[in-house]
JSON list of C-alpha atoms in Angstrom, two decimals:
[
{"chain": "V", "resi": 1, "resn": "PRO", "atom": "CA", "xyz": [-134.67, -38.76, 84.81]},
{"chain": "V", "resi": 2, "resn": "THR", "atom": "CA", "xyz": [-135.79, -38.56, 80.93]},
{"chain": "V", "resi": 3, "resn": "ASN", "atom": "CA", "xyz": [-132.48, -39.12, 78.98]},
{"chain": "V", "resi": 4, "resn": "THR", "atom": "CA", "xyz": [-128.86, -40.29, 79.71]},
{"chain": "V", "resi": 5, "resn": "TYR", "atom": "CA", "xyz": [-127.84, -36.57, 80.50]},
{"chain": "V", "resi": 6, "resn": "ASP", "atom": "CA", "xyz": [-130.33, -36.35, 83.39]},
{"chain": "V", "resi": 7, "resn": "SER", "atom": "CA", "xyz": [-129.53, -39.63, 84.56]},
{"chain": "V", "resi": 8, "resn": "LEU", "atom": "CA", "xyz": [-125.73, -38.57, 84.29]},
{"chain": "V", "resi": 9, "resn": "SER", "atom": "CA", "xyz": [-126.35, -35.28, 86.26]},
{"chain": "V", "resi": 10, "resn": "GLY", "atom": "CA", "xyz": [-128.29, -36.94, 89.00]},
{"chain": "V", "resi": 11, "resn": "PHE", "atom": "CA", "xyz": [-125.48, -39.76, 89.59]},
{"chain": "V", "resi": 12, "resn": "LEU", "atom": "CA", "xyz": [-122.95, -36.75, 89.77]},
{"chain": "V", "resi": 13, "resn": "LYS", "atom": "CA", "xyz": [-124.98, -35.11, 92.08]},
{"chain": "V", "resi": 14, "resn": "LYS", "atom": "CA", "xyz": [-126.15, -37.65, 94.41]},
{"chain": "V", "resi": 15, "resn": "GLU", "atom": "CA", "xyz": [-122.71, -39.60, 94.37]},
{"chain": "V", "resi": 16, "resn": "LEU", "atom": "CA", "xyz": [-120.25, -36.81, 94.28]},
{"chain": "V", "resi": 17, "resn": "ASN", "atom": "CA", "xyz": [-122.24, -33.74, 95.42]},
{"chain": "V", "resi": 18, "resn": "ILE", "atom": "CA", "xyz": [-121.33, -31.92, 91.76]},
{"chain": "V", "resi": 19, "resn": "ASP", "atom": "CA", "xyz": [-124.03, -29.73, 90.17]},
{"chain": "V", "resi": 20, "resn": "CYS", "atom": "CA", "xyz": [-124.25, -30.54, 86.61]},
{"chain": "V", "resi": 21, "resn": "ASP", "atom": "CA", "xyz": [-125.38, -28.29, 83.84]},
{"chain": "V", "resi": 22, "resn": "TYR", "atom": "CA", "xyz": [-125.49, -29.51, 80.09]},
{"chain": "V", "resi": 23, "resn": "SER", "atom": "CA", "xyz": [-126.60, -28.94, 76.62]},
{"chain": "V", "resi": 24, "resn": "ILE", "atom": "CA", "xyz": [-127.25, -30.52, 73.61]},
{"chain": "V", "resi": 25, "resn": "GLN", "atom": "CA", "xyz": [-126.19, -28.66, 70.30]},
{"chain": "V", "resi": 26, "resn": "LYS", "atom": "CA", "xyz": [-127.15, -30.26, 67.00]},
{"chain": "V", "resi": 27, "resn": "MET", "atom": "CA", "xyz": [-124.11, -28.93, 65.05]},
{"chain": "V", "resi": 28, "resn": "SER", "atom": "CA", "xyz": [-120.88, -30.40, 64.13]},
{"chain": "V", "resi": 29, "resn": "SER", "atom": "CA", "xyz": [-118.57, -29.93, 67.16]},
{"chain": "V", "resi": 30, "resn": "ILE", "atom": "CA", "xyz": [-116.07, -28.45, 64.73]},
{"chain": "V", "resi": 31, "resn": "ASN", "atom": "CA", "xyz": [-118.49, -25.32, 64.61]},
{"chain": "V", "resi": 32, "resn": "TYR", "atom": "CA", "xyz": [-118.94, -24.87, 68.31]},
{"chain": "V", "resi": 33, "resn": "ARG", "atom": "CA", "xyz": [-116.67, -22.24, 68.55]},
{"chain": "V", "resi": 34, "resn": "ASP", "atom": "CA", "xyz": [-119.26, -20.16, 67.04]},
{"chain": "V", "resi": 35, "resn": "THR", "atom": "CA", "xyz": [-121.91, -20.26, 69.53]},
{"chain": "V", "resi": 36, "resn": "LYS", "atom": "CA", "xyz": [-122.74, -18.06, 72.57]},
{"chain": "V", "resi": 37, "resn": "GLU", "atom": "CA", "xyz": [-122.27, -20.90, 74.97]},
{"chain": "V", "resi": 38, "resn": "TYR", "atom": "CA", "xyz": [-118.93, -21.70, 73.94]},
{"chain": "V", "resi": 39, "resn": "LYS", "atom": "CA", "xyz": [-117.82, -18.16, 74.51]},
{"chain": "V", "resi": 40, "resn": "GLU", "atom": "CA", "xyz": [-119.44, -18.08, 77.75]},
{"chain": "V", "resi": 41, "resn": "ASN", "atom": "CA", "xyz": [-117.81, -20.77, 79.18]},
{"chain": "V", "resi": 42, "resn": "ILE", "atom": "CA", "xyz": [-114.17, -20.76, 78.21]},
{"chain": "V", "resi": 43, "resn": "GLY", "atom": "CA", "xyz": [-112.03, -22.14, 80.91]},
{"chain": "V", "resi": 44, "resn": "LYS", "atom": "CA", "xyz": [-115.03, -22.82, 83.24]},
{"chain": "V", "resi": 45, "resn": "VAL", "atom": "CA", "xyz": [-115.73, -26.71, 82.44]},
{"chain": "V", "resi": 46, "resn": "SER", "atom": "CA", "xyz": [-114.70, -29.37, 84.75]},
{"chain": "V", "resi": 47, "resn": "LEU", "atom": "CA", "xyz": [-115.29, -32.46, 82.96]},
{"chain": "V", "resi": 48, "resn": "ILE", "atom": "CA", "xyz": [-116.26, -33.47, 79.24]},
{"chain": "V", "resi": 49, "resn": "LEU", "atom": "CA", "xyz": [-117.48, -37.00, 78.73]},
{"chain": "V", "resi": 50, "resn": "THR", "atom": "CA", "xyz": [-117.80, -37.64, 75.09]},
{"chain": "V", "resi": 51, "resn": "SER", "atom": "CA", "xyz": [-117.97, -40.82, 72.81]},
{"chain": "V", "resi": 52, "resn": "PRO", "atom": "CA", "xyz": [-117.08, -39.13, 69.35]},
{"chain": "V", "resi": 53, "resn": "PRO", "atom": "CA", "xyz": [-117.71, -41.07, 66.05]},
{"chain": "V", "resi": 54, "resn": "TYR", "atom": "CA", "xyz": [-115.61, -44.13, 65.46]},
{"chain": "V", "resi": 55, "resn": "TYR", "atom": "CA", "xyz": [-114.58, -42.22, 62.05]},
{"chain": "V", "resi": 56, "resn": "ALA", "atom": "CA", "xyz": [-116.80, -43.81, 59.49]},
{"chain": "V", "resi": 57, "resn": "LYS", "atom": "CA", "xyz": [-117.98, -46.93, 61.36]},
{"chain": "V", "resi": 58, "resn": "GLU", "atom": "CA", "xyz": [-120.72, -45.02, 63.20]},
{"chain": "V", "resi": 59, "resn": "GLU", "atom": "CA", "xyz": [-123.27, -43.77, 60.57]},
{"chain": "V", "resi": 60, "resn": "TYR", "atom": "CA", "xyz": [-125.75, -42.08, 62.74]},
{"chain": "V", "resi": 61, "resn": "SER", "atom": "CA", "xyz": [-127.67, -40.53, 59.93]},
{"chain": "V", "resi": 62, "resn": "GLN", "atom": "CA", "xyz": [-127.52, -38.60, 56.64]},
{"chain": "V", "resi": 63, "resn": "ASP", "atom": "CA", "xyz": [-127.54, -35.50, 58.38]},
{"chain": "V", "resi": 64, "resn": "THR", "atom": "CA", "xyz": [-125.13, -33.16, 56.76]},
{"chain": "V", "resi": 65, "resn": "GLU", "atom": "CA", "xyz": [-123.31, -32.31, 60.07]},
{"chain": "V", "resi": 66, "resn": "GLN", "atom": "CA", "xyz": [-121.91, -35.98, 60.15]},
{"chain": "V", "resi": 67, "resn": "SER", "atom": "CA", "xyz": [-118.28, -36.27, 60.24]},
{"chain": "V", "resi": 68, "resn": "TYR", "atom": "CA", "xyz": [-118.01, -39.16, 57.90]},
{"chain": "V", "resi": 69, "resn": "LEU", "atom": "CA", "xyz": [-119.66, -37.20, 55.27]},
{"chain": "V", "resi": 70, "resn": "HIS", "atom": "CA", "xyz": [-116.87, -34.64, 55.33]},
{"chain": "V", "resi": 71, "resn": "PHE", "atom": "CA", "xyz": [-113.84, -36.62, 55.70]},
{"chain": "V", "resi": 72, "resn": "SER", "atom": "CA", "xyz": [-113.33, -39.66, 53.73]},
{"chain": "V", "resi": 73, "resn": "ASN", "atom": "CA", "xyz": [-109.71, -40.00, 54.44]},
{"chain": "V", "resi": 74, "resn": "TYR", "atom": "CA", "xyz": [-108.84, -41.17, 58.22]},
{"chain": "V", "resi": 75, "resn": "ARG", "atom": "CA", "xyz": [-105.79, -39.17, 58.50]},
{"chain": "V", "resi": 76, "resn": "ASP", "atom": "CA", "xyz": [-108.13, -35.58, 57.52]},
{"chain": "V", "resi": 77, "resn": "TRP", "atom": "CA", "xyz": [-110.50, -36.92, 59.76]},
{"chain": "V", "resi": 78, "resn": "LEU", "atom": "CA", "xyz": [-108.02, -37.01, 62.50]},
{"chain": "V", "resi": 79, "resn": "GLY", "atom": "CA", "xyz": [-106.23, -34.34, 61.81]},
{"chain": "V", "resi": 80, "resn": "THR", "atom": "CA", "xyz": [-109.32, -31.90, 61.15]},
{"chain": "V", "resi": 81, "resn": "PHE", "atom": "CA", "xyz": [-112.43, -33.24, 63.25]},
{"chain": "V", "resi": 82, "resn": "LEU", "atom": "CA", "xyz": [-111.03, -34.95, 66.04]},
{"chain": "V", "resi": 83, "resn": "PHE", "atom": "CA", "xyz": [-108.17, -32.36, 66.48]},
{"chain": "V", "resi": 84, "resn": "THR", "atom": "CA", "xyz": [-110.44, -29.33, 66.31]},
{"chain": "V", "resi": 85, "resn": "THR", "atom": "CA", "xyz": [-113.10, -31.03, 68.58]},
{"chain": "V", "resi": 86, "resn": "PHE", "atom": "CA", "xyz": [-110.81, -31.77, 71.27]},
{"chain": "V", "resi": 87, "resn": "LYS", "atom": "CA", "xyz": [-109.11, -28.41, 71.22]},
{"chain": "V", "resi": 88, "resn": "ILE", "atom": "CA", "xyz": [-112.29, -26.87, 71.57]},
{"chain": "V", "resi": 89, "resn": "GLY", "atom": "CA", "xyz": [-112.92, -29.01, 74.52]},
{"chain": "V", "resi": 90, "resn": "TYR", "atom": "CA", "xyz": [-109.32, -28.28, 75.88]},
{"chain": "V", "resi": 91, "resn": "GLU", "atom": "CA", "xyz": [-110.15, -24.29, 75.74]},
{"chain": "V", "resi": 92, "resn": "LEU", "atom": "CA", "xyz": [-113.34, -24.77, 77.57]},
{"chain": "V", "resi": 93, "resn": "VAL", "atom": "CA", "xyz": [-111.96, -27.12, 80.32]},
{"chain": "V", "resi": 94, "resn": "LYS", "atom": "CA", "xyz": [-110.28, -25.33, 83.22]},
{"chain": "V", "resi": 95, "resn": "ASP", "atom": "CA", "xyz": [-106.94, -26.08, 84.42]},
{"chain": "V", "resi": 96, "resn": "GLY", "atom": "CA", "xyz": [-107.11, -29.50, 86.39]},
{"chain": "V", "resi": 97, "resn": "GLY", "atom": "CA", "xyz": [-110.32, -30.58, 84.74]},
{"chain": "V", "resi": 98, "resn": "TYR", "atom": "CA", "xyz": [-110.77, -33.67, 83.04]},
{"chain": "V", "resi": 99, "resn": "CYS", "atom": "CA", "xyz": [-111.98, -35.13, 79.40]},
{"chain": "V", "resi": 100, "resn": "LEU", "atom": "CA", "xyz": [-113.29, -38.78, 79.50]},
{"chain": "V", "resi": 101, "resn": "VAL", "atom": "CA", "xyz": [-113.08, -40.29, 75.82]},
{"chain": "V", "resi": 102, "resn": "ASN", "atom": "CA", "xyz": [-115.24, -43.52, 75.16]},
{"chain": "V", "resi": 103, "resn": "ILE", "atom": "CA", "xyz": [-113.70, -44.48, 71.53]},
{"chain": "V", "resi": 104, "resn": "SER", "atom": "CA", "xyz": [-112.43, -48.09, 70.33]},
{"chain": "V", "resi": 105, "resn": "ASP", "atom": "CA", "xyz": [-110.36, -49.41, 67.53]},
{"chain": "V", "resi": 106, "resn": "VAL", "atom": "CA", "xyz": [-112.21, -50.52, 64.43]},
{"chain": "V", "resi": 107, "resn": "SER", "atom": "CA", "xyz": [-112.47, -52.35, 61.34]},
{"chain": "V", "resi": 108, "resn": "ILE", "atom": "CA", "xyz": [-113.83, -50.77, 58.19]},
{"chain": "V", "resi": 109, "resn": "LYS", "atom": "CA", "xyz": [-114.17, -52.90, 55.16]},
{"chain": "V", "resi": 110, "resn": "ASN", "atom": "CA", "xyz": [-111.34, -55.34, 56.56]},
{"chain": "V", "resi": 111, "resn": "LYS", "atom": "CA", "xyz": [-109.16, -52.23, 57.23]},
{"chain": "V", "resi": 112, "resn": "ASN", "atom": "CA", "xyz": [-108.25, -51.55, 60.98]},
{"chain": "V", "resi": 113, "resn": "PHE", "atom": "CA", "xyz": [-108.24, -48.04, 62.51]},
{"chain": "V", "resi": 114, "resn": "ASP", "atom": "CA", "xyz": [-106.10, -47.49, 65.85]},
{"chain": "V", "resi": 115, "resn": "LEU", "atom": "CA", "xyz": [-108.52, -45.06, 67.07]},
{"chain": "V", "resi": 116, "resn": "GLU", "atom": "CA", "xyz": [-107.44, -45.62, 70.81]},
{"chain": "V", "resi": 117, "resn": "LEU", "atom": "CA", "xyz": [-103.83, -44.68, 70.37]},
{"chain": "V", "resi": 118, "resn": "ASP", "atom": "CA", "xyz": [-104.70, -42.22, 67.58]},
{"chain": "V", "resi": 119, "resn": "THR", "atom": "CA", "xyz": [-106.95, -40.51, 70.07]},
{"chain": "V", "resi": 120, "resn": "ILE", "atom": "CA", "xyz": [-104.40, -40.47, 72.77]},
{"chain": "V", "resi": 121, "resn": "ASN", "atom": "CA", "xyz": [-101.49, -38.77, 70.45]},
{"chain": "V", "resi": 122, "resn": "VAL", "atom": "CA", "xyz": [-103.99, -36.12, 69.13]},
{"chain": "V", "resi": 123, "resn": "LEU", "atom": "CA", "xyz": [-105.25, -35.43, 72.60]},
{"chain": "V", "resi": 124, "resn": "GLU", "atom": "CA", "xyz": [-101.47, -35.19, 73.79]},
{"chain": "V", "resi": 125, "resn": "GLU", "atom": "CA", "xyz": [-100.56, -33.00, 70.73]},
{"chain": "V", "resi": 126, "resn": "ILE", "atom": "CA", "xyz": [-103.22, -30.42, 71.89]},
{"chain": "V", "resi": 127, "resn": "GLY", "atom": "CA", "xyz": [-101.95, -30.35, 75.42]},
{"chain": "V", "resi": 128, "resn": "TRP", "atom": "CA", "xyz": [-104.06, -32.76, 77.42]},
{"chain": "V", "resi": 129, "resn": "LYS", "atom": "CA", "xyz": [-101.98, -35.20, 79.72]},
{"chain": "V", "resi": 130, "resn": "TYR", "atom": "CA", "xyz": [-103.21, -39.05, 79.34]},
{"chain": "V", "resi": 131, "resn": "GLN", "atom": "CA", "xyz": [-103.80, -40.28, 82.85]},
{"chain": "V", "resi": 132, "resn": "TYR", "atom": "CA", "xyz": [-104.94, -43.83, 81.95]},
{"chain": "V", "resi": 133, "resn": "GLN", "atom": "CA", "xyz": [-108.01, -46.09, 80.82]},
{"chain": "V", "resi": 134, "resn": "VAL", "atom": "CA", "xyz": [-110.82, -48.15, 82.48]},
{"chain": "V", "resi": 135, "resn": "GLY", "atom": "CA", "xyz": [-112.91, -50.54, 80.94]},
{"chain": "V", "resi": 136, "resn": "MET", "atom": "CA", "xyz": [-116.61, -49.94, 80.29]},
{"chain": "V", "resi": 137, "resn": "LYS", "atom": "CA", "xyz": [-118.54, -53.07, 79.84]},
{"chain": "V", "resi": 138, "resn": "MET", "atom": "CA", "xyz": [-121.05, -53.13, 76.81]},
{"chain": "V", "resi": 139, "resn": "ASN", "atom": "CA", "xyz": [-124.31, -54.81, 77.76]},
{"chain": "V", "resi": 140, "resn": "ARG", "atom": "CA", "xyz": [-125.17, -56.21, 74.41]},
{"chain": "V", "resi": 141, "resn": "PHE", "atom": "CA", "xyz": [-123.33, -56.07, 70.94]},
{"chain": "V", "resi": 142, "resn": "ILE", "atom": "CA", "xyz": [-126.08, -56.55, 68.03]},
{"chain": "V", "resi": 143, "resn": "GLY", "atom": "CA", "xyz": [-124.90, -58.18, 64.98]},
{"chain": "V", "resi": 144, "resn": "LEU", "atom": "CA", "xyz": [-121.22, -58.91, 66.40]},
{"chain": "V", "resi": 145, "resn": "ASP", "atom": "CA", "xyz": [-119.68, -62.34, 66.87]},
{"chain": "V", "resi": 146, "resn": "ALA", "atom": "CA", "xyz": [-118.57, -62.05, 70.58]},
{"chain": "V", "resi": 147, "resn": "LYS", "atom": "CA", "xyz": [-115.59, -64.36, 69.57]},
{"chain": "V", "resi": 148, "resn": "LYS", "atom": "CA", "xyz": [-114.15, -61.99, 67.15]},
{"chain": "V", "resi": 149, "resn": "ILE", "atom": "CA", "xyz": [-114.16, -58.79, 69.34]},
{"chain": "V", "resi": 150, "resn": "VAL", "atom": "CA", "xyz": [-110.75, -57.80, 70.60]},
{"chain": "V", "resi": 151, "resn": "ASN", "atom": "CA", "xyz": [-111.98, -55.79, 73.46]},
{"chain": "V", "resi": 152, "resn": "ARG", "atom": "CA", "xyz": [-113.67, -58.30, 75.68]},
{"chain": "V", "resi": 153, "resn": "VAL", "atom": "CA", "xyz": [-113.79, -60.28, 78.78]},
{"chain": "V", "resi": 154, "resn": "PHE", "atom": "CA", "xyz": [-115.40, -63.52, 79.56]},
{"chain": "V", "resi": 155, "resn": "ASP", "atom": "CA", "xyz": [-118.07, -63.65, 82.32]},
{"chain": "V", "resi": 156, "resn": "GLU", "atom": "CA", "xyz": [-118.08, -66.82, 84.07]},
{"chain": "V", "resi": 157, "resn": "ASN", "atom": "CA", "xyz": [-121.27, -66.32, 85.80]},
{"chain": "V", "resi": 158, "resn": "ARG", "atom": "CA", "xyz": [-123.05, -65.98, 82.35]},
{"chain": "V", "resi": 159, "resn": "GLU", "atom": "CA", "xyz": [-120.50, -68.19, 80.53]},
{"chain": "V", "resi": 160, "resn": "THR", "atom": "CA", "xyz": [-120.15, -65.62, 77.45]},
{"chain": "V", "resi": 161, "resn": "TYR", "atom": "CA", "xyz": [-118.08, -62.75, 76.36]},
{"chain": "V", "resi": 162, "resn": "ILE", "atom": "CA", "xyz": [-118.86, -59.32, 76.84]},
{"chain": "V", "resi": 163, "resn": "LYS", "atom": "CA", "xyz": [-117.58, -56.54, 75.26]},
{"chain": "V", "resi": 164, "resn": "VAL", "atom": "CA", "xyz": [-115.25, -53.94, 76.84]},
{"chain": "V", "resi": 165, "resn": "GLU", "atom": "CA", "xyz": [-114.73, -50.44, 75.49]},
{"chain": "V", "resi": 166, "resn": "PRO", "atom": "CA", "xyz": [-112.06, -48.00, 76.95]},
{"chain": "V", "resi": 167, "resn": "ILE", "atom": "CA", "xyz": [-112.66, -44.65, 78.45]},
{"chain": "V", "resi": 168, "resn": "LEU", "atom": "CA", "xyz": [-109.32, -42.66, 78.28]},
{"chain": "V", "resi": 169, "resn": "ILE", "atom": "CA", "xyz": [-108.83, -40.38, 80.90]},
{"chain": "V", "resi": 170, "resn": "PHE", "atom": "CA", "xyz": [-107.03, -37.11, 80.51]},
{"chain": "V", "resi": 171, "resn": "LYS", "atom": "CA", "xyz": [-106.22, -34.21, 82.50]},
{"chain": "V", "resi": 172, "resn": "LYS", "atom": "CA", "xyz": [-105.59, -30.52, 81.72]}
]
């Protein structure tokens, strides 16, 4: 496999006998309805796995499509960007399908943002049914003091803390 998507597709095929297809769109998710791919796949998708931006915490680039450049207000970001993104996902997923969301609470300039609970509320407003969450261990967390991280577990073998981020599981 040459990238994460190929690796994930290979895992799903080998372990679960699920054939995977994916695409990468270099555009804001809220504009995805404009694509031919969206129109061809309404109600046909089994699973969405995503890690949306953590509001303005993750500035990936200065690309004009980055959500943090369009929504300086957290409530507007939730109500427009996050809502629209997962509404589109809801339209694409078939009944009984799943949406897995990797998102974590963050602190930006000493202000806490409850992304986990707010994401659950937004998705439930759309119609997604929250099932449960699982913890994803992070291999490393550059530049962070492990003792100050809320979502963490202590690894007794390595005698250090390991960051854990939730994967929220929703069903349509």
